[in-house]
Amino acid sequence: AAFYAFCRVADDAIDLGDDPHAALARLHAMLDRVYANAPADDAVERSLCRCVHTHGIVRAVPEALLDGFARDSTGAAIEDLDALLAYAVRVAASVGIAMTAMMGVHDADTLARACDLGVAMQLTNIARDVGEDARNGRAYLPRTWLAEAGIDRDAWLRGPAHSPALASVVERVLALADRYYAAAEPGIDALPADCRPAMRAASRIYADIG
């Protein structure tokens, strides 16, 4: 709950505020205080401080999340597969790492599989939200993939509409997601027994959304 609250507060501060750069600076200052174990008198900040110190969540994890949220605020195009995966790692694999640490698991292989699951879920989100994102002036489908399907990203954003060509790009994202869901599966077996059913359910449900 504490980590989720931080995610929501950070995302809303950057995405909905008047000055994303100022919001980002305030959030980095929050992390300075949190990792110095000197939180301000704020419920989210105090809770995050207890969370990261109790569970050994390194600062690179919330920093990556902030990087992803900051990238969101620019509206810049995701150019290619590498950029798509880099974005998904920041906004979703980081959460997978934090959750795995909260489950008491810190070995590199399991954390890597948590990253795979986070990326898979983010790819599902992107595929699910193509229409909603487009209505908000955003497209997370890689520009190069759209071009290969005969779609000019910027022109499409000015008048977004469904088409067989667009569907082919969405299907490509979902095929990639399926590979990451499969890669993540061994990591679920490495979690504590009482955590496995929930994580396996989350993986199956999200894949089914796709």
JSON list of C-alpha atoms in Angstrom, two decimals:
[
{"chain": "A", "resi": 1, "resn": "ALA", "atom": "CA", "xyz": [0.00, 0.00, 0.00]},
{"chain": "A", "resi": 2, "resn": "ALA", "atom": "CA", "xyz": [2.86, 2.38, 0.83]},
{"chain": "A", "resi": 3, "resn": "PHE", "atom": "CA", "xyz": [4.68, 1.73, -2.42]},
{"chain": "A", "resi": 4, "resn": "TYR", "atom": "CA", "xyz": [1.47, 1.98, -4.44]},
{"chain": "A", "resi": 5, "resn": "ALA", "atom": "CA", "xyz": [0.68, 5.30, -2.76]},
{"chain": "A", "resi": 6, "resn": "PHE", "atom": "CA", "xyz": [4.09, 6.62, -3.79]},
{"chain": "A", "resi": 7, "resn": "CYS", "atom": "CA", "xyz": [3.50, 5.44, -7.38]},
{"chain": "A", "resi": 8, "resn": "ARG", "atom": "CA", "xyz": [0.13, 7.21, -7.52]},
{"chain": "A", "resi": 9, "resn": "VAL", "atom": "CA", "xyz": [1.31, 10.42, -5.89]},
{"chain": "A", "resi": 10, "resn": "ALA", "atom": "CA", "xyz": [4.38, 10.57, -8.15]},
{"chain": "A", "resi": 11, "resn": "ASP", "atom": "CA", "xyz": [2.49, 9.81, -11.35]},
{"chain": "A", "resi": 12, "resn": "ASP", "atom": "CA", "xyz": [-0.22, 12.35, -10.61]},
{"chain": "A", "resi": 13, "resn": "ALA", "atom": "CA", "xyz": [2.27, 15.03, -9.55]},
{"chain": "A", "resi": 14, "resn": "ILE", "atom": "CA", "xyz": [4.17, 14.75, -12.83]},
{"chain": "A", "resi": 15, "resn": "ASP", "atom": "CA", "xyz": [1.27, 13.97, -15.14]},
{"chain": "A", "resi": 16, "resn": "LEU", "atom": "CA", "xyz": [-1.45, 16.25, -13.82]},
{"chain": "A", "resi": 17, "resn": "GLY", "atom": "CA", "xyz": [0.49, 19.19, -12.40]},
{"chain": "A", "resi": 18, "resn": "ASP", "atom": "CA", "xyz": [1.29, 22.47, -14.13]},
{"chain": "A", "resi": 19, "resn": "ASP", "atom": "CA", "xyz": [5.07, 22.02, -14.02]},
{"chain": "A", "resi": 20, "resn": "PRO", "atom": "CA", "xyz": [6.35, 18.43, -14.46]},
{"chain": "A", "resi": 21, "resn": "HIS", "atom": "CA", "xyz": [9.98, 19.51, -13.98]},
{"chain": "A", "resi": 22, "resn": "ALA", "atom": "CA", "xyz": [9.24, 21.14, -10.63]},
{"chain": "A", "resi": 23, "resn": "ALA", "atom": "CA", "xyz": [7.19, 18.11, -9.58]},
{"chain": "A", "resi": 24, "resn": "LEU", "atom": "CA", "xyz": [10.06, 15.81, -10.50]},
{"chain": "A", "resi": 25, "resn": "ALA", "atom": "CA", "xyz": [12.50, 17.92, -8.46]},
{"chain": "A", "resi": 26, "resn": "ARG", "atom": "CA", "xyz": [10.18, 17.71, -5.44]},
{"chain": "A", "resi": 27, "resn": "LEU", "atom": "CA", "xyz": [9.91, 13.92, -5.81]},
{"chain": "A", "resi": 28, "resn": "HIS", "atom": "CA", "xyz": [13.69, 13.52, -6.01]},
{"chain": "A", "resi": 29, "resn": "ALA", "atom": "CA", "xyz": [13.97, 15.64, -2.87]},
{"chain": "A", "resi": 30, "resn": "MET", "atom": "CA", "xyz": [11.46, 13.30, -1.24]},
{"chain": "A", "resi": 31, "resn": "LEU", "atom": "CA", "xyz": [13.69, 10.34, -2.12]},
{"chain": "A", "resi": 32, "resn": "ASP", "atom": "CA", "xyz": [16.68, 12.20, -0.65]},
{"chain": "A", "resi": 33, "resn": "ARG", "atom": "CA", "xyz": [14.83, 12.44, 2.66]},
{"chain": "A", "resi": 34, "resn": "VAL", "atom": "CA", "xyz": [13.45, 8.90, 2.50]},
{"chain": "A", "resi": 35, "resn": "TYR", "atom": "CA", "xyz": [16.83, 7.29, 1.84]},
{"chain": "A", "resi": 36, "resn": "ALA", "atom": "CA", "xyz": [18.43, 9.44, 4.55]},
{"chain": "A", "resi": 37, "resn": "ASN", "atom": "CA", "xyz": [15.77, 7.98, 6.87]},
{"chain": "A", "resi": 38, "resn": "ALA", "atom": "CA", "xyz": [14.54, 11.50, 7.60]},
{"chain": "A", "resi": 39, "resn": "PRO", "atom": "CA", "xyz": [11.08, 11.72, 6.00]},
{"chain": "A", "resi": 40, "resn": "ALA", "atom": "CA", "xyz": [8.96, 14.84, 6.12]},
{"chain": "A", "resi": 41, "resn": "ASP", "atom": "CA", "xyz": [5.75, 14.82, 8.14]},
{"chain": "A", "resi": 42, "resn": "ASP", "atom": "CA", "xyz": [3.72, 13.37, 5.29]},
{"chain": "A", "resi": 43, "resn": "ALA", "atom": "CA", "xyz": [1.83, 10.05, 5.39]},
{"chain": "A", "resi": 44, "resn": "VAL", "atom": "CA", "xyz": [3.02, 8.79, 2.01]},
{"chain": "A", "resi": 45, "resn": "GLU", "atom": "CA", "xyz": [6.61, 9.83, 2.61]},
{"chain": "A", "resi": 46, "resn": "ARG", "atom": "CA", "xyz": [6.75, 8.28, 6.10]},
{"chain": "A", "resi": 47, "resn": "SER", "atom": "CA", "xyz": [5.19, 5.06, 4.83]},
{"chain": "A", "resi": 48, "resn": "LEU", "atom": "CA", "xyz": [7.55, 4.86, 1.86]},
{"chain": "A", "resi": 49, "resn": "CYS", "atom": "CA", "xyz": [10.50, 5.39, 4.18]},
{"chain": "A", "resi": 50, "resn": "ARG", "atom": "CA", "xyz": [9.46, 2.47, 6.39]},
{"chain": "A", "resi": 51, "resn": "CYS", "atom": "CA", "xyz": [8.82, 0.35, 3.31]},
{"chain": "A", "resi": 52, "resn": "VAL", "atom": "CA", "xyz": [12.15, 0.83, 1.55]},
{"chain": "A", "resi": 53, "resn": "HIS", "atom": "CA", "xyz": [14.23, 0.44, 4.71]},
{"chain": "A", "resi": 54, "resn": "THR", "atom": "CA", "xyz": [12.30, -2.57, 5.99]},
{"chain": "A", "resi": 55, "resn": "HIS", "atom": "CA", "xyz": [12.47, -4.44, 2.69]},
{"chain": "A", "resi": 56, "resn": "GLY", "atom": "CA", "xyz": [15.80, -3.28, 1.29]},
{"chain": "A", "resi": 57, "resn": "ILE", "atom": "CA", "xyz": [14.45, -1.54, -1.81]},
{"chain": "A", "resi": 58, "resn": "VAL", "atom": "CA", "xyz": [17.42, 0.25, -3.35]},
{"chain": "A", "resi": 59, "resn": "ARG", "atom": "CA", "xyz": [17.01, 3.83, -4.50]},
{"chain": "A", "resi": 60, "resn": "ALA", "atom": "CA", "xyz": [17.55, 2.92, -8.17]},
{"chain": "A", "resi": 61, "resn": "VAL", "atom": "CA", "xyz": [14.07, 1.33, -8.12]},
{"chain": "A", "resi": 62, "resn": "PRO", "atom": "CA", "xyz": [11.94, 4.42, -7.35]},
{"chain": "A", "resi": 63, "resn": "GLU", "atom": "CA", "xyz": [14.40, 6.54, -9.36]},
{"chain": "A", "resi": 64, "resn": "ALA", "atom": "CA", "xyz": [13.68, 4.40, -12.42]},
{"chain": "A", "resi": 65, "resn": "LEU", "atom": "CA", "xyz": [9.96, 4.81, -11.84]},
{"chain": "A", "resi": 66, "resn": "LEU", "atom": "CA", "xyz": [10.31, 8.59, -11.72]},
{"chain": "A", "resi": 67, "resn": "ASP", "atom": "CA", "xyz": [12.33, 8.49, -14.95]},
{"chain": "A", "resi": 68, "resn": "GLY", "atom": "CA", "xyz": [9.47, 6.65, -16.62]},
{"chain": "A", "resi": 69, "resn": "PHE", "atom": "CA", "xyz": [6.84, 9.06, -15.31]},
{"chain": "A", "resi": 70, "resn": "ALA", "atom": "CA", "xyz": [8.94, 12.02, -16.45]},
{"chain": "A", "resi": 71, "resn": "ARG", "atom": "CA", "xyz": [9.20, 10.51, -19.92]},
{"chain": "A", "resi": 72, "resn": "ASP", "atom": "CA", "xyz": [5.40, 10.20, -19.95]},
{"chain": "A", "resi": 73, "resn": "SER", "atom": "CA", "xyz": [5.02, 13.91, -19.38]},
{"chain": "A", "resi": 74, "resn": "THR", "atom": "CA", "xyz": [6.99, 14.84, -22.51]},
{"chain": "A", "resi": 75, "resn": "GLY", "atom": "CA", "xyz": [4.68, 13.10, -24.97]},
{"chain": "A", "resi": 76, "resn": "ALA", "atom": "CA", "xyz": [7.74, 12.14, -27.02]},
{"chain": "A", "resi": 77, "resn": "ALA", "atom": "CA", "xyz": [7.38, 9.25, -29.45]},
{"chain": "A", "resi": 78, "resn": "ILE", "atom": "CA", "xyz": [8.62, 5.80, -28.60]},
{"chain": "A", "resi": 79, "resn": "GLU", "atom": "CA", "xyz": [10.76, 5.20, -31.65]},
{"chain": "A", "resi": 80, "resn": "ASP", "atom": "CA", "xyz": [11.52, 1.48, -31.66]},
{"chain": "A", "resi": 81, "resn": "LEU", "atom": "CA", "xyz": [11.55, -1.77, -29.71]},
{"chain": "A", "resi": 82, "resn": "ASP", "atom": "CA", "xyz": [14.52, -0.74, -27.57]},
{"chain": "A", "resi": 83, "resn": "ALA", "atom": "CA", "xyz": [12.75, 2.45, -26.52]},
{"chain": "A", "resi": 84, "resn": "LEU", "atom": "CA", "xyz": [9.54, 0.55, -25.79]},
{"chain": "A", "resi": 85, "resn": "LEU", "atom": "CA", "xyz": [11.34, -1.92, -23.54]},
{"chain": "A", "resi": 86, "resn": "ALA", "atom": "CA", "xyz": [13.34, 0.83, -21.82]},
{"chain": "A", "resi": 87, "resn": "TYR", "atom": "CA", "xyz": [10.07, 2.60, -20.98]},
{"chain": "A", "resi": 88, "resn": "ALA", "atom": "CA", "xyz": [8.42, -0.60, -19.71]},
{"chain": "A", "resi": 89, "resn": "VAL", "atom": "CA", "xyz": [11.42, -1.40, -17.53]},
{"chain": "A", "resi": 90, "resn": "ARG", "atom": "CA", "xyz": [11.20, 1.99, -15.85]},
{"chain": "A", "resi": 91, "resn": "VAL", "atom": "CA", "xyz": [7.47, 2.15, -15.18]},
{"chain": "A", "resi": 92, "resn": "ALA", "atom": "CA", "xyz": [6.73, -1.53, -14.56]},
{"chain": "A", "resi": 93, "resn": "ALA", "atom": "CA", "xyz": [9.81, -3.71, -14.06]},
{"chain": "A", "resi": 94, "resn": "SER", "atom": "CA", "xyz": [10.78, -1.34, -11.25]},
{"chain": "A", "resi": 95, "resn": "VAL", "atom": "CA", "xyz": [7.50, -2.16, -9.52]},
{"chain": "A", "resi": 96, "resn": "GLY", "atom": "CA", "xyz": [8.16, -5.87, -10.00]},
{"chain": "A", "resi": 97, "resn": "ILE", "atom": "CA", "xyz": [11.53, -5.51, -8.29]},
{"chain": "A", "resi": 98, "resn": "ALA", "atom": "CA", "xyz": [9.98, -3.60, -5.38]},
{"chain": "A", "resi": 99, "resn": "MET", "atom": "CA", "xyz": [7.23, -6.18, -4.92]},
{"chain": "A", "resi": 100, "resn": "THR", "atom": "CA", "xyz": [9.67, -9.07, -5.02]},
{"chain": "A", "resi": 101, "resn": "ALA", "atom": "CA", "xyz": [11.82, -7.38, -2.38]},
{"chain": "A", "resi": 102, "resn": "MET", "atom": "CA", "xyz": [8.70, -6.91, -0.23]},
{"chain": "A", "resi": 103, "resn": "MET", "atom": "CA", "xyz": [8.10, -10.66, -0.56]},
{"chain": "A", "resi": 104, "resn": "GLY", "atom": "CA", "xyz": [11.56, -11.15, 0.94]},
{"chain": "A", "resi": 105, "resn": "VAL", "atom": "CA", "xyz": [13.32, -12.35, -2.21]},
{"chain": "A", "resi": 106, "resn": "HIS", "atom": "CA", "xyz": [16.46, -10.59, -3.43]},
{"chain": "A", "resi": 107, "resn": "ASP", "atom": "CA", "xyz": [18.35, -13.05, -5.63]},
{"chain": "A", "resi": 108, "resn": "ALA", "atom": "CA", "xyz": [19.24, -11.77, -9.09]},
{"chain": "A", "resi": 109, "resn": "ASP", "atom": "CA", "xyz": [17.51, -14.47, -11.12]},
{"chain": "A", "resi": 110, "resn": "THR", "atom": "CA", "xyz": [14.15, -14.01, -9.39]},
{"chain": "A", "resi": 111, "resn": "LEU", "atom": "CA", "xyz": [14.41, -10.23, -9.64]},
{"chain": "A", "resi": 112, "resn": "ALA", "atom": "CA", "xyz": [15.10, -10.59, -13.36]},
{"chain": "A", "resi": 113, "resn": "ARG", "atom": "CA", "xyz": [11.97, -12.71, -13.76]},
{"chain": "A", "resi": 114, "resn": "ALA", "atom": "CA", "xyz": [10.01, -10.06, -11.84]},
{"chain": "A", "resi": 115, "resn": "CYS", "atom": "CA", "xyz": [11.27, -7.55, -14.40]},
{"chain": "A", "resi": 116, "resn": "ASP", "atom": "CA", "xyz": [10.00, -9.83, -17.17]},
{"chain": "A", "resi": 117, "resn": "LEU", "atom": "CA", "xyz": [6.55, -9.93, -15.61]},
{"chain": "A", "resi": 118, "resn": "GLY", "atom": "CA", "xyz": [6.47, -6.17, -15.15]},
{"chain": "A", "resi": 119, "resn": "VAL", "atom": "CA", "xyz": [7.41, -5.64, -18.79]},
{"chain": "A", "resi": 120, "resn": "ALA", "atom": "CA", "xyz": [4.78, -8.15, -19.92]},
{"chain": "A", "resi": 121, "resn": "MET", "atom": "CA", "xyz": [2.07, -6.39, -17.92]},
{"chain": "A", "resi": 122, "resn": "GLN", "atom": "CA", "xyz": [3.08, -2.98, -19.22]},
{"chain": "A", "resi": 123, "resn": "LEU", "atom": "CA", "xyz": [2.94, -4.23, -22.80]},
{"chain": "A", "resi": 124, "resn": "THR", "atom": "CA", "xyz": [-0.57, -5.50, -22.06]},
{"chain": "A", "resi": 125, "resn": "ASN", "atom": "CA", "xyz": [-1.49, -2.07, -20.67]},
{"chain": "A", "resi": 126, "resn": "ILE", "atom": "CA", "xyz": [-0.18, -0.40, -23.80]},
{"chain": "A", "resi": 127, "resn": "ALA", "atom": "CA", "xyz": [-2.18, -2.71, -26.07]},
{"chain": "A", "resi": 128, "resn": "ARG", "atom": "CA", "xyz": [-5.34, -2.30, -23.98]},
{"chain": "A", "resi": 129, "resn": "ASP", "atom": "CA", "xyz": [-5.15, 1.49, -23.82]},
{"chain": "A", "resi": 130, "resn": "VAL", "atom": "CA", "xyz": [-4.28, 2.40, -27.43]},
{"chain": "A", "resi": 131, "resn": "GLY", "atom": "CA", "xyz": [-7.58, 4.22, -27.96]},
{"chain": "A", "resi": 132, "resn": "GLU", "atom": "CA", "xyz": [-7.65, 6.00, -24.61]},
{"chain": "A", "resi": 133, "resn": "ASP", "atom": "CA", "xyz": [-4.01, 7.06, -24.93]},
{"chain": "A", "resi": 134, "resn": "ALA", "atom": "CA", "xyz": [-4.57, 8.35, -28.46]},
{"chain": "A", "resi": 135, "resn": "ARG", "atom": "CA", "xyz": [-7.50, 10.47, -27.30]},
{"chain": "A", "resi": 136, "resn": "ASN", "atom": "CA", "xyz": [-5.07, 12.00, -24.80]},
{"chain": "A", "resi": 137, "resn": "GLY", "atom": "CA", "xyz": [-2.51, 12.69, -27.54]},
{"chain": "A", "resi": 138, "resn": "ARG", "atom": "CA", "xyz": [-0.22, 9.77, -26.67]},
{"chain": "A", "resi": 139, "resn": "ALA", "atom": "CA", "xyz": [0.94, 6.69, -28.54]},
{"chain": "A", "resi": 140, "resn": "TYR", "atom": "CA", "xyz": [3.15, 4.05, -26.95]},
{"chain": "A", "resi": 141, "resn": "LEU", "atom": "CA", "xyz": [3.26, 1.82, -30.03]},
{"chain": "A", "resi": 142, "resn": "PRO", "atom": "CA", "xyz": [6.74, 2.15, -31.54]},
{"chain": "A", "resi": 143, "resn": "ARG", "atom": "CA", "xyz": [6.91, 4.62, -34.42]},
{"chain": "A", "resi": 144, "resn": "THR", "atom": "CA", "xyz": [8.94, 2.18, -36.52]},
{"chain": "A", "resi": 145, "resn": "TRP", "atom": "CA", "xyz": [6.35, -0.57, -36.07]},
{"chain": "A", "resi": 146, "resn": "LEU", "atom": "CA", "xyz": [3.57, 1.80, -37.05]},
{"chain": "A", "resi": 147, "resn": "ALA", "atom": "CA", "xyz": [5.54, 2.89, -40.13]},
{"chain": "A", "resi": 148, "resn": "GLU", "atom": "CA", "xyz": [6.10, -0.73, -41.14]},
{"chain": "A", "resi": 149, "resn": "ALA", "atom": "CA", "xyz": [2.31, -1.16, -41.03]},
{"chain": "A", "resi": 150, "resn": "GLY", "atom": "CA", "xyz": [1.85, 1.94, -43.20]},
{"chain": "A", "resi": 151, "resn": "ILE", "atom": "CA", "xyz": [0.77, 4.28, -40.39]},
{"chain": "A", "resi": 152, "resn": "ASP", "atom": "CA", "xyz": [2.26, 7.71, -39.84]},
{"chain": "A", "resi": 153, "resn": "ARG", "atom": "CA", "xyz": [2.21, 8.10, -36.05]},
{"chain": "A", "resi": 154, "resn": "ASP", "atom": "CA", "xyz": [1.75, 11.85, -35.91]},
{"chain": "A", "resi": 155, "resn": "ALA", "atom": "CA", "xyz": [-0.96, 11.90, -38.59]},
{"chain": "A", "resi": 156, "resn": "TRP", "atom": "CA", "xyz": [-2.76, 9.02, -36.86]},
{"chain": "A", "resi": 157, "resn": "LEU", "atom": "CA", "xyz": [-2.72, 10.87, -33.53]},
{"chain": "A", "resi": 158, "resn": "ARG", "atom": "CA", "xyz": [-4.48, 13.81, -35.17]},
{"chain": "A", "resi": 159, "resn": "GLY", "atom": "CA", "xyz": [-7.34, 11.50, -36.12]},
{"chain": "A", "resi": 160, "resn": "PRO", "atom": "CA", "xyz": [-6.98, 8.16, -34.33]},
{"chain": "A", "resi": 161, "resn": "ALA", "atom": "CA", "xyz": [-9.10, 5.34, -35.70]},
{"chain": "A", "resi": 162, "resn": "HIS", "atom": "CA", "xyz": [-9.02, 1.57, -35.64]},
{"chain": "A", "resi": 163, "resn": "SER", "atom": "CA", "xyz": [-7.83, -0.28, -38.73]},
{"chain": "A", "resi": 164, "resn": "PRO", "atom": "CA", "xyz": [-6.48, -3.70, -39.68]},
{"chain": "A", "resi": 165, "resn": "ALA", "atom": "CA", "xyz": [-3.02, -2.12, -39.93]},
{"chain": "A", "resi": 166, "resn": "LEU", "atom": "CA", "xyz": [-3.26, -0.77, -36.38]},
{"chain": "A", "resi": 167, "resn": "ALA", "atom": "CA", "xyz": [-4.53, -4.13, -35.15]},
{"chain": "A", "resi": 168, "resn": "SER", "atom": "CA", "xyz": [-1.44, -5.79, -36.62]},
{"chain": "A", "resi": 169, "resn": "VAL", "atom": "CA", "xyz": [0.79, -3.52, -34.52]},
{"chain": "A", "resi": 170, "resn": "VAL", "atom": "CA", "xyz": [-1.23, -4.21, -31.38]},
{"chain": "A", "resi": 171, "resn": "GLU", "atom": "CA", "xyz": [-0.97, -7.95, -32.06]},
{"chain": "A", "resi": 172, "resn": "ARG", "atom": "CA", "xyz": [2.78, -7.54, -32.38]},
{"chain": "A", "resi": 173, "resn": "VAL", "atom": "CA", "xyz": [2.93, -5.91, -28.95]},
{"chain": "A", "resi": 174, "resn": "LEU", "atom": "CA", "xyz": [0.83, -8.72, -27.46]},
{"chain": "A", "resi": 175, "resn": "ALA", "atom": "CA", "xyz": [3.01, -11.41, -29.04]},
{"chain": "A", "resi": 176, "resn": "LEU", "atom": "CA", "xyz": [6.00, -9.75, -27.40]},
{"chain": "A", "resi": 177, "resn": "ALA", "atom": "CA", "xyz": [4.12, -9.62, -24.09]},
{"chain": "A", "resi": 178, "resn": "ASP", "atom": "CA", "xyz": [3.41, -13.35, -24.30]},
{"chain": "A", "resi": 179, "resn": "ARG", "atom": "CA", "xyz": [7.13, -14.06, -24.56]},
{"chain": "A", "resi": 180, "resn": "TYR", "atom": "CA", "xyz": [7.76, -12.03, -21.42]},
{"chain": "A", "resi": 181, "resn": "TYR", "atom": "CA", "xyz": [4.93, -13.75, -19.52]},
{"chain": "A", "resi": 182, "resn": "ALA", "atom": "CA", "xyz": [6.52, -17.10, -20.39]},
{"chain": "A", "resi": 183, "resn": "ALA", "atom": "CA", "xyz": [9.97, -15.90, -19.33]},
{"chain": "A", "resi": 184, "resn": "ALA", "atom": "CA", "xyz": [8.57, -14.68, -15.99]},
{"chain": "A", "resi": 185, "resn": "GLU", "atom": "CA", "xyz": [6.94, -17.98, -15.06]},
{"chain": "A", "resi": 186, "resn": "PRO", "atom": "CA", "xyz": [9.97, -19.63, -13.36]},
{"chain": "A", "resi": 187, "resn": "GLY", "atom": "CA", "xyz": [10.33, -16.63, -11.09]},
{"chain": "A", "resi": 188, "resn": "ILE", "atom": "CA", "xyz": [6.87, -17.17, -9.61]},
{"chain": "A", "resi": 189, "resn": "ASP", "atom": "CA", "xyz": [7.97, -20.61, -8.36]},
{"chain": "A", "resi": 190, "resn": "ALA", "atom": "CA", "xyz": [10.87, -18.93, -6.53]},
{"chain": "A", "resi": 191, "resn": "LEU", "atom": "CA", "xyz": [8.55, -16.73, -4.46]},
{"chain": "A", "resi": 192, "resn": "PRO", "atom": "CA", "xyz": [7.32, -17.67, -0.98]},
{"chain": "A", "resi": 193, "resn": "ALA", "atom": "CA", "xyz": [4.53, -20.26, -1.21]},
{"chain": "A", "resi": 194, "resn": "ASP", "atom": "CA", "xyz": [1.87, -17.88, 0.12]},
{"chain": "A", "resi": 195, "resn": "CYS", "atom": "CA", "xyz": [2.72, -15.31, -2.58]},
{"chain": "A", "resi": 196, "resn": "ARG", "atom": "CA", "xyz": [2.69, -17.62, -5.60]},
{"chain": "A", "resi": 197, "resn": "PRO", "atom": "CA", "xyz": [-1.09, -17.97, -6.12]},
{"chain": "A", "resi": 198, "resn": "ALA", "atom": "CA", "xyz": [-1.64, -14.20, -6.23]},
{"chain": "A", "resi": 199, "resn": "MET", "atom": "CA", "xyz": [1.26, -13.56, -8.58]},
{"chain": "A", "resi": 200, "resn": "ARG", "atom": "CA", "xyz": [0.32, -16.46, -10.85]},
{"chain": "A", "resi": 201, "resn": "ALA", "atom": "CA", "xyz": [-3.28, -15.19, -10.93]},
{"chain": "A", "resi": 202, "resn": "ALA", "atom": "CA", "xyz": [-2.09, -11.68, -11.75]},
{"chain": "A", "resi": 203, "resn": "SER", "atom": "CA", "xyz": [0.05, -13.00, -14.58]},
{"chain": "A", "resi": 204, "resn": "ARG", "atom": "CA", "xyz": [-2.77, -15.14, -16.03]},
{"chain": "A", "resi": 205, "resn": "ILE", "atom": "CA", "xyz": [-5.41, -12.41, -15.71]},
{"chain": "A", "resi": 206, "resn": "TYR", "atom": "CA", "xyz": [-3.22, -9.77, -17.31]},
{"chain": "A", "resi": 207, "resn": "ALA", "atom": "CA", "xyz": [-2.25, -12.09, -20.15]},
{"chain": "A", "resi": 208, "resn": "ASP", "atom": "CA", "xyz": [-5.94, -12.80, -20.67]},
{"chain": "A", "resi": 209, "resn": "ILE", "atom": "CA", "xyz": [-6.67, -9.06, -20.86]},
{"chain": "A", "resi": 210, "resn": "GLY", "atom": "CA", "xyz": [-4.26, -9.02, -23.78]}
]
